[in-house]
mmCIF file of C-alpha atoms in Angstrom:
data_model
loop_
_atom_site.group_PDB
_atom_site.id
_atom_site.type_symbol
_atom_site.label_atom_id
_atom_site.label_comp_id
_atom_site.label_asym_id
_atom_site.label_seq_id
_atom_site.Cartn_x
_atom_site.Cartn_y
_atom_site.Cartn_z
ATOM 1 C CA UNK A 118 146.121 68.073 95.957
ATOM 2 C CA UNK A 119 146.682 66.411 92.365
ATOM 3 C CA UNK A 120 145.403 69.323 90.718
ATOM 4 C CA UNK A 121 148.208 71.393 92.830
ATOM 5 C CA UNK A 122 150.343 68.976 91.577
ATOM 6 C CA UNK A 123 149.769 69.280 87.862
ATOM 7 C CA UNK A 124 150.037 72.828 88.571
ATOM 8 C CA UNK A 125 153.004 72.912 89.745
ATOM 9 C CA UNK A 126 154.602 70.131 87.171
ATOM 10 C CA UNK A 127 153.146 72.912 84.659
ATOM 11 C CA UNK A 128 154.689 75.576 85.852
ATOM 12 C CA UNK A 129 157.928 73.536 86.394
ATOM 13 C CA UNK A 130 157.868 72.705 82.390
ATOM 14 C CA UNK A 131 156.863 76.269 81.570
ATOM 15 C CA UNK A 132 160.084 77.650 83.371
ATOM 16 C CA UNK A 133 162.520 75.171 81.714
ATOM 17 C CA UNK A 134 161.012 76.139 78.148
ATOM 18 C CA UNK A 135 161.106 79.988 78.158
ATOM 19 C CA UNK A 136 164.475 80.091 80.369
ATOM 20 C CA UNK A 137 165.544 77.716 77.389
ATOM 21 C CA UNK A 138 164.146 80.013 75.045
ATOM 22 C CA UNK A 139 165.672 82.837 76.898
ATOM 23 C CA UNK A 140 169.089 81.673 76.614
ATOM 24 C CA UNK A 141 169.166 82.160 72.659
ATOM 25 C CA UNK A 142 168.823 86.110 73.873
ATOM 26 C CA UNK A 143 170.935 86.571 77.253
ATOM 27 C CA UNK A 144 174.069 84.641 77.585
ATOM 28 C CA UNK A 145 173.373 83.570 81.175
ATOM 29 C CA UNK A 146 173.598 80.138 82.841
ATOM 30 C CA UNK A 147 169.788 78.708 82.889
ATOM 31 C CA UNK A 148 169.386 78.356 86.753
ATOM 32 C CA UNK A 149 169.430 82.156 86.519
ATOM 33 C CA UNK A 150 167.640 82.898 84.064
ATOM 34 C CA UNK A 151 164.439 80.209 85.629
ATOM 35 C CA UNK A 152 164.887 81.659 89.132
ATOM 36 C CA UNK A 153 164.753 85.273 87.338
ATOM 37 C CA UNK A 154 161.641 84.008 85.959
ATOM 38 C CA UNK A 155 160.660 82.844 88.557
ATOM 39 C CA UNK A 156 160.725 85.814 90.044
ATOM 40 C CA UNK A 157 159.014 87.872 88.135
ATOM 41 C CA UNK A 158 156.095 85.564 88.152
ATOM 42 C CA UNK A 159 155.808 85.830 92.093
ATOM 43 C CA UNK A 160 156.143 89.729 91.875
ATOM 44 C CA UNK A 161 152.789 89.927 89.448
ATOM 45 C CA UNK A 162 150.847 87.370 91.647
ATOM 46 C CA UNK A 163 151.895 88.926 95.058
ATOM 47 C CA UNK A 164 150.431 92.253 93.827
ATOM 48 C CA UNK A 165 147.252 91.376 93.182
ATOM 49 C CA UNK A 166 144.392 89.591 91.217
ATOM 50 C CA UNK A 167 144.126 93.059 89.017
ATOM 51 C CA UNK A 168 147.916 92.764 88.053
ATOM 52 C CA UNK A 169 147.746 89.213 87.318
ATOM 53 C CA UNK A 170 144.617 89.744 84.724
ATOM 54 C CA UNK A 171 146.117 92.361 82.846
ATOM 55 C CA UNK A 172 149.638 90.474 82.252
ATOM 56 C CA UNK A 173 147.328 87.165 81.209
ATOM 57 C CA UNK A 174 145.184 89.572 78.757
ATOM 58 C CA UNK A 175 148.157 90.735 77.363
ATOM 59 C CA UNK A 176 150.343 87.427 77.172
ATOM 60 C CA UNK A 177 147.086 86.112 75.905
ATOM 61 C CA UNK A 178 147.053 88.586 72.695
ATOM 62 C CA UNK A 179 150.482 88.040 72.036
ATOM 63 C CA UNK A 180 150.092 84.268 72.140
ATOM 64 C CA UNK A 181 147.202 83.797 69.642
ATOM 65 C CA UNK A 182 148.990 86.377 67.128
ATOM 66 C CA UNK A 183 151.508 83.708 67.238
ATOM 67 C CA UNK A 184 149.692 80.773 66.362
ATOM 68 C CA UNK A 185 147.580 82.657 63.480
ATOM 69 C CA UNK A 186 150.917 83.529 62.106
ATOM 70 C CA UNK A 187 152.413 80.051 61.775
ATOM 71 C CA UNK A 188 148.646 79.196 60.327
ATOM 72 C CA UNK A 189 148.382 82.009 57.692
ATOM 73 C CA UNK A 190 152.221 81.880 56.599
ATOM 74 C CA UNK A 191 152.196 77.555 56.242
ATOM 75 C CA UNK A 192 148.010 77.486 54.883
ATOM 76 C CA UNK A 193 149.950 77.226 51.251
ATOM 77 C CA UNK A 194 151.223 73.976 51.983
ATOM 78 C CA UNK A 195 148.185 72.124 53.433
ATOM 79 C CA UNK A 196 147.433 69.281 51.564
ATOM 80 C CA UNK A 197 150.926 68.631 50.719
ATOM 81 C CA UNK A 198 151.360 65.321 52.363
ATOM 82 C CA UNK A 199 150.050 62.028 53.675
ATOM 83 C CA UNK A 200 148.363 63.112 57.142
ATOM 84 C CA UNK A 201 147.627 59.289 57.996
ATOM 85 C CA UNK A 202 151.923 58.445 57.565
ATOM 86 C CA UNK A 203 153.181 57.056 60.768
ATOM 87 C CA UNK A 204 156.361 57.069 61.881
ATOM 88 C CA UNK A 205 159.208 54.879 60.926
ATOM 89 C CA UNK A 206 160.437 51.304 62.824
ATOM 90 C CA UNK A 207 164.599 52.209 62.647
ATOM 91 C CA UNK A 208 164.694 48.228 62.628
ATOM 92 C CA UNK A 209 162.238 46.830 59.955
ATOM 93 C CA UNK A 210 162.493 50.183 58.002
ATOM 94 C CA UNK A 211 158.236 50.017 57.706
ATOM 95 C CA UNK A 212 155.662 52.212 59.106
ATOM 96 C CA UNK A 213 154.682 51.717 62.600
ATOM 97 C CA UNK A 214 151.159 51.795 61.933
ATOM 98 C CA UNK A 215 148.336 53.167 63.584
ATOM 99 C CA UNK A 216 149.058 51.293 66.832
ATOM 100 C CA UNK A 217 146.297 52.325 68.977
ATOM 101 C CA UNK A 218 148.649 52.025 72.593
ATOM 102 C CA UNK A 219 150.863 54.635 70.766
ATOM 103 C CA UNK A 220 148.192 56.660 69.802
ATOM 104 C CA UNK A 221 147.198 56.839 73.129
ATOM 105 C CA UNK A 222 150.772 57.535 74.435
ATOM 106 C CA UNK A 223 151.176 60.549 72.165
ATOM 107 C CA UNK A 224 147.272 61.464 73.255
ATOM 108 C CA UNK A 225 148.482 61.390 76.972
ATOM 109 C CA UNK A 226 151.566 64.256 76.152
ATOM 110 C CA UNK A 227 149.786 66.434 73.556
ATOM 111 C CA UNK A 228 146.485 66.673 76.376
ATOM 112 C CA UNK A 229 149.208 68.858 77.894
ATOM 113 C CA UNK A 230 148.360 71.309 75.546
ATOM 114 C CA UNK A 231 144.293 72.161 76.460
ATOM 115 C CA UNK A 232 145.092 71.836 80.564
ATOM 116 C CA UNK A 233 144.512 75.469 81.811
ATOM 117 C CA UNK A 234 140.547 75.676 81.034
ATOM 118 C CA UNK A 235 139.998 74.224 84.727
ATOM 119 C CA UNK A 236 141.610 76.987 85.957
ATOM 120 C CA UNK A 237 138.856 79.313 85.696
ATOM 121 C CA UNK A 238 137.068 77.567 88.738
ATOM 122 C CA UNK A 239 139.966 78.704 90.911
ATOM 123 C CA UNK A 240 138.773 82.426 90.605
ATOM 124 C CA UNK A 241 135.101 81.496 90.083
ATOM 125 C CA UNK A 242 134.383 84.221 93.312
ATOM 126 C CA UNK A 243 135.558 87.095 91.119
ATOM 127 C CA UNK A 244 133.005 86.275 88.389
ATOM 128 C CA UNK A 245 130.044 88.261 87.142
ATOM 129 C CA UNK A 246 127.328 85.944 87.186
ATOM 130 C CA UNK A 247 129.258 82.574 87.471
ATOM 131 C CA UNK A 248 126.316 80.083 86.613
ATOM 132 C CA UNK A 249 126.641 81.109 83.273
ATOM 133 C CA UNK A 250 129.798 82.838 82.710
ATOM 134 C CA UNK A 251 131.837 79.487 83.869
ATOM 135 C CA UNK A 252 130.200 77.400 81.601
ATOM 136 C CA UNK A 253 130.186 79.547 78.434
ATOM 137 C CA UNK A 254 133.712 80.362 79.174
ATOM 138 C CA UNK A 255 134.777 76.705 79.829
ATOM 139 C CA UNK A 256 133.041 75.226 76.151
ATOM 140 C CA UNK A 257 134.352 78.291 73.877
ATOM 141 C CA UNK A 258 137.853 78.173 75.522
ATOM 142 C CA UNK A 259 137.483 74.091 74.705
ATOM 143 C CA UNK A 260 136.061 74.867 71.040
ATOM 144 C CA UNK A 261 138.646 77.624 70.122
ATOM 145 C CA UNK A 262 141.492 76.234 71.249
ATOM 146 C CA UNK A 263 140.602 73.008 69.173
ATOM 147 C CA UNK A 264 140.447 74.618 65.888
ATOM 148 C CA UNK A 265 143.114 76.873 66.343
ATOM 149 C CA UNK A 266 145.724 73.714 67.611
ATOM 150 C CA UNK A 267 144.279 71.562 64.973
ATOM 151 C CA UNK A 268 144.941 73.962 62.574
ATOM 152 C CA UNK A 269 148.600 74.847 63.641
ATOM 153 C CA UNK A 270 149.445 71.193 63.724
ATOM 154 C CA UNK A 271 148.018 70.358 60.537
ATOM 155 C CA UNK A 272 150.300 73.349 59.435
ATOM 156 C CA UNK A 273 153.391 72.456 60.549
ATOM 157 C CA UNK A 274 153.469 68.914 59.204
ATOM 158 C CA UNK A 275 152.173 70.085 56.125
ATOM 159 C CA UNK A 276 155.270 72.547 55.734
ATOM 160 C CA UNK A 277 158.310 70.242 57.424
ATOM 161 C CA UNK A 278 158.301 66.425 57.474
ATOM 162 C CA UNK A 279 156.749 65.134 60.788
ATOM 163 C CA UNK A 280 160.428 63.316 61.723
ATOM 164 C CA UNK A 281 162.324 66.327 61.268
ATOM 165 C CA UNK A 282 159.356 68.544 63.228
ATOM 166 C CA UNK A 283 159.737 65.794 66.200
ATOM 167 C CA UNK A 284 163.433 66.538 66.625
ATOM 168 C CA UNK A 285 163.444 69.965 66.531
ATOM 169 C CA UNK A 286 164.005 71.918 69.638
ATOM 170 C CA UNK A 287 161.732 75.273 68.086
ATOM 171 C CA UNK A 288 159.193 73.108 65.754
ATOM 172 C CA UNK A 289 156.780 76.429 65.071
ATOM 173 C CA UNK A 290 159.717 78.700 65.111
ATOM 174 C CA UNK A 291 161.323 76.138 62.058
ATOM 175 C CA UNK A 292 157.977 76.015 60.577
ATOM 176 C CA UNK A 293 157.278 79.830 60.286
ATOM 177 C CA UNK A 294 161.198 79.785 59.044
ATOM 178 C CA UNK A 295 160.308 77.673 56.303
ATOM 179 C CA UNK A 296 157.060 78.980 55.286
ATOM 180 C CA UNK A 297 158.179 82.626 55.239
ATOM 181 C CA UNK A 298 162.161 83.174 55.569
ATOM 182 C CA UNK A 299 161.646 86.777 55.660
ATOM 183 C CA UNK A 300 160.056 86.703 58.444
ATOM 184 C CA UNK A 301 161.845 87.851 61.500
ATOM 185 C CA UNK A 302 163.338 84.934 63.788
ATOM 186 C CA UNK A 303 163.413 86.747 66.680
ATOM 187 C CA UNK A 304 160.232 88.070 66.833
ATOM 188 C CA UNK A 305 158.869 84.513 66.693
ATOM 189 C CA UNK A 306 160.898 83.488 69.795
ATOM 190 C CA UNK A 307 159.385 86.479 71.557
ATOM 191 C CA UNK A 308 156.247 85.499 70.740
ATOM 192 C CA UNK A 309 156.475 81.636 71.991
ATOM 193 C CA UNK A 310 158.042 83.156 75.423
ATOM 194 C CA UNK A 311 155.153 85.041 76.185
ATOM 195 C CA UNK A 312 152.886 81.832 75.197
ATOM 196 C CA UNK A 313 154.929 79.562 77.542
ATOM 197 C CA UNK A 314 155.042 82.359 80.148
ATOM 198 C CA UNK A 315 151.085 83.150 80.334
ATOM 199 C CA UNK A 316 150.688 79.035 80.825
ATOM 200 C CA UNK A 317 153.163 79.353 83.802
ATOM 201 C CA UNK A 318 151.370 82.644 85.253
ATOM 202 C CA UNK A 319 147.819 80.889 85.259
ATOM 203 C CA UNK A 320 149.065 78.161 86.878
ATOM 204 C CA UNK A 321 150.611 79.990 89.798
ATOM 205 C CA UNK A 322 147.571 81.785 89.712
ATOM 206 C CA UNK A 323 145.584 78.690 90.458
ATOM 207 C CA UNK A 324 147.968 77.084 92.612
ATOM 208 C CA UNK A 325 148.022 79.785 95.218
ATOM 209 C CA UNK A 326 144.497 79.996 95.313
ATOM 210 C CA UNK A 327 144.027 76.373 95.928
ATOM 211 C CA UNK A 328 146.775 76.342 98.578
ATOM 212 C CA UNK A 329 145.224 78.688 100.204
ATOM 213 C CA UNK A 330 141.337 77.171 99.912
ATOM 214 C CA UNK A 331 142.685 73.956 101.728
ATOM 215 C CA UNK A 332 144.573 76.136 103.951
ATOM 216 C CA UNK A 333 141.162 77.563 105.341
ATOM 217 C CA UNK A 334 140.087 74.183 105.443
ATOM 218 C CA UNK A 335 142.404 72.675 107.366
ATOM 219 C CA UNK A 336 144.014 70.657 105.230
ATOM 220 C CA UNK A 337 146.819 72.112 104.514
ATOM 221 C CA UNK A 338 148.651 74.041 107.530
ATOM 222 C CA UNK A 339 147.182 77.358 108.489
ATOM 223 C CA UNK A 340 149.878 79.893 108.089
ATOM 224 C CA UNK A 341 149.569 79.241 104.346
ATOM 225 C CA UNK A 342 145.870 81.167 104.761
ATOM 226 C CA UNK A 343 147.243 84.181 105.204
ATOM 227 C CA UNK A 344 146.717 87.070 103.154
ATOM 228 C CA UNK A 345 148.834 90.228 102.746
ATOM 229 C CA UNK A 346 147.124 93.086 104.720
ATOM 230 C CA UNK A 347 147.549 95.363 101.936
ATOM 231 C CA UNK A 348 147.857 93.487 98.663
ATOM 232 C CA UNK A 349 145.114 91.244 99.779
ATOM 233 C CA UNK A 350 146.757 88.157 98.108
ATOM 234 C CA UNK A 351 147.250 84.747 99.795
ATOM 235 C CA UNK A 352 151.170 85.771 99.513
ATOM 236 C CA UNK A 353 152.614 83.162 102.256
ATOM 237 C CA UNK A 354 151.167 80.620 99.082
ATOM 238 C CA UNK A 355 152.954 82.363 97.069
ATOM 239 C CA UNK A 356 155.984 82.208 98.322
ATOM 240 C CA UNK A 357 155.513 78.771 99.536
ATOM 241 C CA UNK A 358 154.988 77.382 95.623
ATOM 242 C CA UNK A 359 157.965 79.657 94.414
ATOM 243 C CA UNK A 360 160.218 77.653 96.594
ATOM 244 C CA UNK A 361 158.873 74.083 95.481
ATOM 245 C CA UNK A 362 158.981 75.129 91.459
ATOM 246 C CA UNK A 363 162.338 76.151 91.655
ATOM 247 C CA UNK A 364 163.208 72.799 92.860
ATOM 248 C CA UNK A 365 161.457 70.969 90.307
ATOM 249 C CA UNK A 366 162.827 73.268 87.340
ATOM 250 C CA UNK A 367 166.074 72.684 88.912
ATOM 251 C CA UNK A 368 166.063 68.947 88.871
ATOM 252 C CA UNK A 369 163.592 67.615 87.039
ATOM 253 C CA UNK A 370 163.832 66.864 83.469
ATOM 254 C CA UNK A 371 161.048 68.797 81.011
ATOM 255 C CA UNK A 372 159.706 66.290 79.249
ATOM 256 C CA UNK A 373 159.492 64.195 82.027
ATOM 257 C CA UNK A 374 157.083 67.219 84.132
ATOM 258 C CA UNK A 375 155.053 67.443 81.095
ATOM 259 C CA UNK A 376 153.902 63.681 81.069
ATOM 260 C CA UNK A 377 153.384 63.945 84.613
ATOM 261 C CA UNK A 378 151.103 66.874 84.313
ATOM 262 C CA UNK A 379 148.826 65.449 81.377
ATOM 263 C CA UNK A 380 148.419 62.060 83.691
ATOM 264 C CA UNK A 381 147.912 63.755 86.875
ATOM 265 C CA UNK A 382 144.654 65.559 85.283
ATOM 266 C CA UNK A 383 143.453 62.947 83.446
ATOM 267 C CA UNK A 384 143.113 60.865 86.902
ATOM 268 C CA UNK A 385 141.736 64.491 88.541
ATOM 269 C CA UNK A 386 139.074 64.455 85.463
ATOM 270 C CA UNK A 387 138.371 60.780 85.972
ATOM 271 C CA UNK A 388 136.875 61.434 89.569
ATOM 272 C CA UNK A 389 135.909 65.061 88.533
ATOM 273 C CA UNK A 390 133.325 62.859 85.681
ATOM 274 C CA UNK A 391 132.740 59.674 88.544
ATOM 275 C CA UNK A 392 131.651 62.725 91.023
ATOM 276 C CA UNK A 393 128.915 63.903 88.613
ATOM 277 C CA UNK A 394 127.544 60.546 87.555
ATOM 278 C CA UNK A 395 126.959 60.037 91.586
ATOM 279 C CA UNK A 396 125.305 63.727 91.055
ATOM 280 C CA UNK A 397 123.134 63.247 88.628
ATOM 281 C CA UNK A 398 122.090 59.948 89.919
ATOM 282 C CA UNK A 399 121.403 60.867 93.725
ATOM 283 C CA UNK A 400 117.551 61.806 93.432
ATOM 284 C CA UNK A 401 117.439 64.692 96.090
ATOM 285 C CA UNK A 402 119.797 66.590 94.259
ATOM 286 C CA UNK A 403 118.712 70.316 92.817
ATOM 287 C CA UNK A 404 119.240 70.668 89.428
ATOM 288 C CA UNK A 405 121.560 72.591 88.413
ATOM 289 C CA UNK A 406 121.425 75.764 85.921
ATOM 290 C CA UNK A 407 123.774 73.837 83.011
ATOM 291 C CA UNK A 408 123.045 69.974 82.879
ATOM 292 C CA UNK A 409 124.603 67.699 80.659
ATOM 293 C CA UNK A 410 123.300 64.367 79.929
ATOM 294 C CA UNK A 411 124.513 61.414 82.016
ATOM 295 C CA UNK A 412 126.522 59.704 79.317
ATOM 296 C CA UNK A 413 128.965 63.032 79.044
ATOM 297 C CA UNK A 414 130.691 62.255 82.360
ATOM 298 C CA UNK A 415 130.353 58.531 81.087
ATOM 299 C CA UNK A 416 132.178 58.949 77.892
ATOM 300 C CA UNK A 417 135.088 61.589 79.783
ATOM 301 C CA UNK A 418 135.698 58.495 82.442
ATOM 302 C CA UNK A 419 136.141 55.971 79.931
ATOM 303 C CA UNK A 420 137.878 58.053 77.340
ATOM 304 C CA UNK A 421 140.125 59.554 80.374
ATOM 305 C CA UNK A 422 140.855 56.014 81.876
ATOM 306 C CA UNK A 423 141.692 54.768 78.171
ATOM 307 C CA UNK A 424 144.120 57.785 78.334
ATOM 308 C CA UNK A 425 146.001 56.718 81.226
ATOM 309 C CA UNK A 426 145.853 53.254 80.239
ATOM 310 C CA UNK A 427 147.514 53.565 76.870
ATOM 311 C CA UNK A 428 150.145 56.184 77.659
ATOM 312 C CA UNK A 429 151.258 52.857 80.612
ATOM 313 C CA UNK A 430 151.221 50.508 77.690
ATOM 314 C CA UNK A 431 152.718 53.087 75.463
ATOM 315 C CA UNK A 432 156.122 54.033 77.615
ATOM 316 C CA UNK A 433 156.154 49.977 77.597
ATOM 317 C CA UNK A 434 156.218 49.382 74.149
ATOM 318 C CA UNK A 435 158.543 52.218 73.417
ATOM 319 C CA UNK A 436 160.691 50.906 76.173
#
């Protein structure tokens, strides 16, 4: 149930952004344009697990063109400021320093940005081979992702100062602007949608699936079991989680969903890492066909539960 949750917090954020986004192109209040969305999402995901693929593959593409573009335009500047500067206290006019609460804060909201990998376990049943595909798939979606977000961020405070970046509305659209002017605005935008969009659509993805899996169960009311006699999708789910996102979108403030969703999995990861020490430990248990060592799930419960802890003491101090 948290991981639903988290979904649908994601989802909630993803809507606001590209119907935010979407306004710079359509001149149309931004209820509609999130319920159009909205929409649109339900359509691909009510028509099947085929349909739903090909739009990820495709929003996919488009998404990592977009973040080797801001990387390749801004790789000029790198090196072209302090990367250890902190911001600065309005009220003593010095650097904040490398508080480690506020460190943890900001670790909290950008996690927000590598949720999605756990997804994959949601349509493990429609997977070649799962006992190794999963876990290849898992640690080179983790290791990519890393290098191509460390990258991008080390890019765009190399090209605009990190103050200006934070209150900018488009930071890698700005960024790309200032690295290469001549470089189409519009095409960026575009771009970012389809990134925002394809986080929204895997999300749904998973959500549906998981409200139906507790469905069977019994742990969630039967009727949302069902599955379209012809489509074969859980669509009662479906239309179930459309309803509940367009509430949140509705009133819910962004920024606001986003925290939510980065604490929500760090707890789900907590017990996810506490469930595999009791595992590993339990001696009748068959090993399985990828082992970690025991301190792994160690080090993610600590490192999670530091996480949580600091983003608290964090919103305090900022408070």
């Amino acid at each position: 149930l948290t991981v639903l949750a988290s979904g649908l917090t994601s989802m909630g954020t993803a809507t606001r952004a590209v119907s935010t986004q979407l306004s710079a192109f359509l001149p149309m209040p931004l209820w509609v344009l999130m319920i159009g969305f909205l929409a649109l999402l339900t359509l691909v995901n009510y028509r099947g697990i085929q349909e739903s693929i090909r739009a990820n593959s495709l929003c996919t593409l488009v998404e990592v063109s977009g973040l080797l573009i801001v990387i390749v335009v801004g790789a000029r500047f790198w090196g072209s400021c302090n990367y250890l500067q902190t911001p600065i206290d309005p009220t003593t006019g010095a650097e904040i320093g490398l508080s480690l609460p506020l460190i943890l804060a900001g670790g909290v909201l950008s996690f927000y940005a590598f949720i999605g990998f756990e997804d994959m376990l949601n349509v493990a049943e429609e997977v070649k081979n799962p006992r190794v595909t999963l876990p290849l798939a898992l640690t080179l979606a983790l290791g990519i992702t890393a290098v191509i977000y460390m990258a991008v961020a080390i890019t765009a405070v190399s090209v605009i100062p990190h103050d200006k970046l934070a209150a900018s509305k488009t930071p890698l659209l700005d960024v790309v602007h200032v690295a290469a002017p001549w470089f189409p605005r519009w095409i960026f935008g575009i771009i970012s949608m389809f990134a925002i969009a394809n986080t929204a659509l895997l999300n749904y993805i998973m959500g549906s699936r998981l409200v139906y899996g507790l469905a069977r169960h019994a742990l969630l009311p039967r009727v949302l079991a069902r599955v379209h006699p012809r489509r074969r999708t859980p669509h009662v789910a479906i239309f179930v989680l459309a309803g509940i996102i367009v509430i949140l979108t509705l009133t819910v403030n962004m920024a606001d969903l986003a925290t939510a969703t980065g604490l929500l999995l760090l707890m789900v990861f907590m017990v996810v890492n506490g469930a595999l020490v009791v595992l590993k430990l339990r001696p009748d248990e068959p090993r399985g066909s990828f082992e970690v060592p025991l301190f792994v799930p160690v080090t993610g419960i600590l490192i999670c539960g530091a996480l949580v802890t600091g983003s608290i003491d964090g919103a305090t101090t900022i408070g």
